[in-house]
PDB file of C-alpha atoms in Angstrom:
ATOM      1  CA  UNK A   1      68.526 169.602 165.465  1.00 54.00           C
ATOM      2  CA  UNK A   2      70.996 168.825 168.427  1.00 53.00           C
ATOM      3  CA  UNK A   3      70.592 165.425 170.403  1.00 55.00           C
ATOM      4  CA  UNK A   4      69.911 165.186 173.942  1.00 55.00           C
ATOM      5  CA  UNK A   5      70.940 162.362 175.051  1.00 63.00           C
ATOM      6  CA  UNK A   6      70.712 163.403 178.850  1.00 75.00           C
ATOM      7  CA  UNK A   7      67.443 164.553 178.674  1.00 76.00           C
ATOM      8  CA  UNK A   8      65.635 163.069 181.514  1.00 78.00           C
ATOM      9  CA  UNK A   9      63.052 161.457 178.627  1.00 74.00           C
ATOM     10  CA  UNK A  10      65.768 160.406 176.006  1.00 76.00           C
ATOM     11  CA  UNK A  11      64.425 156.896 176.839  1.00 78.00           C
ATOM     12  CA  UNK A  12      60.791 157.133 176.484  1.00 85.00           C
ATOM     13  CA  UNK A  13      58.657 156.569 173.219  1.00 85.00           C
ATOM     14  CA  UNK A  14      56.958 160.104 173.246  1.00 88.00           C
ATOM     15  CA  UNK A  15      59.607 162.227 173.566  1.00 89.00           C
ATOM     16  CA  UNK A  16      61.484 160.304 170.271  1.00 88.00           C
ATOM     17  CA  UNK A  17      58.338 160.643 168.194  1.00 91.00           C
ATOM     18  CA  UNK A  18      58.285 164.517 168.944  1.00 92.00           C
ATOM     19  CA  UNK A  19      61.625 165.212 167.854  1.00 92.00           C
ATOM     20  CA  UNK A  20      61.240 162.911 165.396  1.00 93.00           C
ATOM     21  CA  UNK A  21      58.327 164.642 164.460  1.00 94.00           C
ATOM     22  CA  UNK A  22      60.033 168.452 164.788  1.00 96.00           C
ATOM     23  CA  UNK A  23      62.825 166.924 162.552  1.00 96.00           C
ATOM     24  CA  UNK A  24      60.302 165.881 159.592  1.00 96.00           C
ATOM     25  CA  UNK A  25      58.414 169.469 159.866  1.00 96.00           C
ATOM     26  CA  UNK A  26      62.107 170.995 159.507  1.00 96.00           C
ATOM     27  CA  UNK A  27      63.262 168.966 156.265  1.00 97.00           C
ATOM     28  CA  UNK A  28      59.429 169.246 154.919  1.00 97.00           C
ATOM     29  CA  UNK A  29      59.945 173.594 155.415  1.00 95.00           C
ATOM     30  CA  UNK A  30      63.429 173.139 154.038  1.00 96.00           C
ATOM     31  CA  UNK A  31      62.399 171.539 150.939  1.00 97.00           C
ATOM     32  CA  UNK A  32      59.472 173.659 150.277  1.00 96.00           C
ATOM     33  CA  UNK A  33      61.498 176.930 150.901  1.00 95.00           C
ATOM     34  CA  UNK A  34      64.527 175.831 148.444  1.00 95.00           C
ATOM     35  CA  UNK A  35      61.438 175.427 145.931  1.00 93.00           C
ATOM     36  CA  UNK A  36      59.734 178.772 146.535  1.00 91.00           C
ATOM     37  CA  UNK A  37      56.588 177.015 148.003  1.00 92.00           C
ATOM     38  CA  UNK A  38      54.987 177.336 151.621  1.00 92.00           C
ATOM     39  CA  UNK A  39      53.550 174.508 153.616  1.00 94.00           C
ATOM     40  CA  UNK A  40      50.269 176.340 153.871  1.00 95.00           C
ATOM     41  CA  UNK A  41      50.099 176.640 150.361  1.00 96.00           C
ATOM     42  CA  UNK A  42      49.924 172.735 150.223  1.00 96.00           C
ATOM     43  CA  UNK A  43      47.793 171.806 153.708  1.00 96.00           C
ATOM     44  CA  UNK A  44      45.111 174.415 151.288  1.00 97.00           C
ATOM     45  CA  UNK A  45      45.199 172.511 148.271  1.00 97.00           C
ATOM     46  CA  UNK A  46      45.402 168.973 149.359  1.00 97.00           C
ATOM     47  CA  UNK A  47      42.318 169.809 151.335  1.00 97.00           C
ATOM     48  CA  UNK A  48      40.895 170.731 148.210  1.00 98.00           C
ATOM     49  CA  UNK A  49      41.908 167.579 146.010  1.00 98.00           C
ATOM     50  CA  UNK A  50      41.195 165.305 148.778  1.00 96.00           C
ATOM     51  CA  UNK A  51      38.014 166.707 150.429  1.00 96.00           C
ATOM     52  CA  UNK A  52      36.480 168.669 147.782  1.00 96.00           C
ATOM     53  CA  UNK A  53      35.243 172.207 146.960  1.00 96.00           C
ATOM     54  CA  UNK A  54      34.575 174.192 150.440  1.00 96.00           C
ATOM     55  CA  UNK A  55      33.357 177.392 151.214  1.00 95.00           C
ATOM     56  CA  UNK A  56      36.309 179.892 152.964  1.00 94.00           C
ATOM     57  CA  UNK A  57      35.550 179.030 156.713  1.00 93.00           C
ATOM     58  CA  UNK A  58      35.044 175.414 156.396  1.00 95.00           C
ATOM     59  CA  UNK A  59      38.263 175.107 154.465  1.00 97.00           C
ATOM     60  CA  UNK A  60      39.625 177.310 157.390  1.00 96.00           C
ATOM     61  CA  UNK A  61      38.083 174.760 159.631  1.00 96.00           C
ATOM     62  CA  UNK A  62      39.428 171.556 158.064  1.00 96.00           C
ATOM     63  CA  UNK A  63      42.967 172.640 157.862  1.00 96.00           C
ATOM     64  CA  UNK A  64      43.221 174.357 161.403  1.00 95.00           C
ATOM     65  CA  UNK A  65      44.129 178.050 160.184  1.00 95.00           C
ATOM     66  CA  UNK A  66      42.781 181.215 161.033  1.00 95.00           C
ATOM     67  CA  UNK A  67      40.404 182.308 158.435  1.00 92.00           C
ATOM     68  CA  UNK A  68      41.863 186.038 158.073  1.00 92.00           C
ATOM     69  CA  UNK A  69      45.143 184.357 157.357  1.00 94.00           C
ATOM     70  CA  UNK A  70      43.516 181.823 154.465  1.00 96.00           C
ATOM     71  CA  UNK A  71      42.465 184.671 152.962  1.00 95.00           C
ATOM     72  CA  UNK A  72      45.882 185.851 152.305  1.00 95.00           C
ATOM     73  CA  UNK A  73      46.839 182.426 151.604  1.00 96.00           C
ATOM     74  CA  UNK A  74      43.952 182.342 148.588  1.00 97.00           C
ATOM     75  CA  UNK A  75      44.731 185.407 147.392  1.00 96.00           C
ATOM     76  CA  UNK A  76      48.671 184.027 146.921  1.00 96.00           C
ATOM     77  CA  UNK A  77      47.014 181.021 145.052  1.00 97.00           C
ATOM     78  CA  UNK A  78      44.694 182.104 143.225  1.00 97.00           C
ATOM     79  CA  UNK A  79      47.098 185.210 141.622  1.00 97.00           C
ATOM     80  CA  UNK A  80      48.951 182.345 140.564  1.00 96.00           C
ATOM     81  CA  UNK A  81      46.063 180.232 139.362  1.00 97.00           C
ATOM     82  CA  UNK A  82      46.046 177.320 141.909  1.00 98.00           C
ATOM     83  CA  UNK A  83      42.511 178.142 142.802  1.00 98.00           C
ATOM     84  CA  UNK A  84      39.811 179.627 142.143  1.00 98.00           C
ATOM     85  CA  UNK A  85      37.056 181.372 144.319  1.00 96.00           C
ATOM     86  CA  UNK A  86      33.498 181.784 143.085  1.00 95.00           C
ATOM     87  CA  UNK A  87      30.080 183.666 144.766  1.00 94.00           C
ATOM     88  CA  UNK A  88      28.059 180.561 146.819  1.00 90.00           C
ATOM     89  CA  UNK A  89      24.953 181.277 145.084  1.00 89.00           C
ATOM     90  CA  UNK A  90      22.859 180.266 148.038  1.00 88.00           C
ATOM     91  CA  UNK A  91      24.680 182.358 150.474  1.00 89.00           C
ATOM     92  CA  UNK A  92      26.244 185.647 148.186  1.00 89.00           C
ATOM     93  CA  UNK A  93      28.454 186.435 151.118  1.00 89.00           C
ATOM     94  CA  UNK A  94      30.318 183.424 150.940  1.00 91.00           C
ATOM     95  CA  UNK A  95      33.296 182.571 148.565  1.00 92.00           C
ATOM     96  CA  UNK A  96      33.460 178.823 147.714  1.00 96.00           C
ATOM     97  CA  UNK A  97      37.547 177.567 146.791  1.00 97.00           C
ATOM     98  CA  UNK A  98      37.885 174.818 144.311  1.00 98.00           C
ATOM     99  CA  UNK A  99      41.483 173.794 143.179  1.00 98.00           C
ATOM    100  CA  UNK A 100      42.317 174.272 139.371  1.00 98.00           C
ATOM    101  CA  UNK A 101      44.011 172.063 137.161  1.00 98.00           C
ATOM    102  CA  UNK A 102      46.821 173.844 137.772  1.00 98.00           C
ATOM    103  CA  UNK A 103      46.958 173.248 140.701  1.00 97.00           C
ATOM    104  CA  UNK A 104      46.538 169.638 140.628  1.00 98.00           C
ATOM    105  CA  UNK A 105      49.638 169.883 138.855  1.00 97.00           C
ATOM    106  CA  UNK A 106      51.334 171.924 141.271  1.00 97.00           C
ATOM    107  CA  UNK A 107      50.157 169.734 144.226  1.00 97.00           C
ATOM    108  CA  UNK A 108      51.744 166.809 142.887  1.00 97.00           C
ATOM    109  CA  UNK A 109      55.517 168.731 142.483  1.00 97.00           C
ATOM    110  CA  UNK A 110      55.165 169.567 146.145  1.00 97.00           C
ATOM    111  CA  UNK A 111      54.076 165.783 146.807  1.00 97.00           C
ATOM    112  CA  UNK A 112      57.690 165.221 145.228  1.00 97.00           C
ATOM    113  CA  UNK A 113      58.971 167.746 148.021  1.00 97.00           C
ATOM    114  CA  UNK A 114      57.687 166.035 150.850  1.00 97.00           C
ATOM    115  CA  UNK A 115      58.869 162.942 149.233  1.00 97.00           C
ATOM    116  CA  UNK A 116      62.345 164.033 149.030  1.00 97.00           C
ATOM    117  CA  UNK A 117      62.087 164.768 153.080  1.00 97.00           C
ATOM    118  CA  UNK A 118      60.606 161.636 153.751  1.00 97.00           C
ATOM    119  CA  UNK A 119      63.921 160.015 152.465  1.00 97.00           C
ATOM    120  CA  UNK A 120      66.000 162.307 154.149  1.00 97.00           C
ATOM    121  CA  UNK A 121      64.713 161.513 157.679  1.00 97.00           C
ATOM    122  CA  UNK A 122      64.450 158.187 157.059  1.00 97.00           C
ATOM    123  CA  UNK A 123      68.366 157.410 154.736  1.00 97.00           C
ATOM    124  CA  UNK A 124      69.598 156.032 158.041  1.00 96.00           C
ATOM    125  CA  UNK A 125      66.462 152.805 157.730  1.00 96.00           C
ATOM    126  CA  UNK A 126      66.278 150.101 155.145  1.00 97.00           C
ATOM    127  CA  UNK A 127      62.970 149.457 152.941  1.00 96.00           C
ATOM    128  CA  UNK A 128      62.630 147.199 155.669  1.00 97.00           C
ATOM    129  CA  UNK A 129      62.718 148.840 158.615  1.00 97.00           C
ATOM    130  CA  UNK A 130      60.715 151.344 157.492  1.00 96.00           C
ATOM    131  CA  UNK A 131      57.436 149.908 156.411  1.00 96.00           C
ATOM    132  CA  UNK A 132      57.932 148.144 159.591  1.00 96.00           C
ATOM    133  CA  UNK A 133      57.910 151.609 161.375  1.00 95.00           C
ATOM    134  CA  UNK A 134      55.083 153.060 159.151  1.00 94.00           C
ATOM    135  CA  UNK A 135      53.203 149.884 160.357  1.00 94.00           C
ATOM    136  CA  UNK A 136      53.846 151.029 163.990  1.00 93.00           C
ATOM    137  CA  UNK A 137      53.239 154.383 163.535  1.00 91.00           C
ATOM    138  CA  UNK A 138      49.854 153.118 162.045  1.00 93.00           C
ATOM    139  CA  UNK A 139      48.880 151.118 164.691  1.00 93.00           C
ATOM    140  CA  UNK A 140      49.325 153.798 167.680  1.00 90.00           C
ATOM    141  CA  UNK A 141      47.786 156.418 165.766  1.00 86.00           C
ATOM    142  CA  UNK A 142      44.623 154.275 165.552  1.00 84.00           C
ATOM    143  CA  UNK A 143      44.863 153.989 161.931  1.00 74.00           C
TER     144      UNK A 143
END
């Protein structure tokens, strides 16, 4: 990502935190691509770890992506075993998603990814400096 230092808002909070924040989403796609992994593939199954089970459209909901492309997105992880769909049996038209073991397993390797990004945006702050800016972040996100 090039700098712009000129940029009429170089000096103001907001526009630092944006490219700060385009420059994690790049390093987080670049490590997941070099792995053969999408991001979508983990947003879906960290829902399901964190948030439980969920039928197609309220996983849809809680993750912010169109339901027609989950689907697609399911169908990738579940061919490979990272979830599974079952028949709601109050509602037969609906498909509930659970994650599998699998998975789990899976989810934690691409924990390792975003890890790995983490520590690239951040090699230029000490242990220090950055809990201090985690603490910051924190506090203006209303955490």
């Amino acid at each position: 990502m090039q700098k712009s230092p000129n940029h009429r808002l170089a000096d103001r909070v907001l526009w630092a935190l944006g490219r700060a924040s385009l420059q994690s989403q790049r390093l987080v796609r670049q490590h997941m691509l070099e792995a053969g992994v999408r991001t979508q593939h983990y947003h879906v199954m960290a829902s399901l770890d964190g948030d439980g089970e969920a039928a197609q459209a309220t996983l849809a909901d809680r993750i912010g992506l169109d339901r027609s492309d989950l689907v697609n997105v399911l169908d990738e992880l579940e061919e490979v075993g990272y979830v599974a769909r079952r028949v709601d049996p109050d509602d037969r038209r609906r498909k509930i998603v659970a994650i599998t073991a699998a998975g789990r397993k899976q989810l934690v390797a691409m924990d390792r990814l975003i890890y790995a990004a983490e520590d690239e945006l951040l090699a230029p702050l000490t242990a220090a400096e950055r809990k201090v800016l985690l603490g910051l972040l924190s506090r203006v996100s209303g955490e």
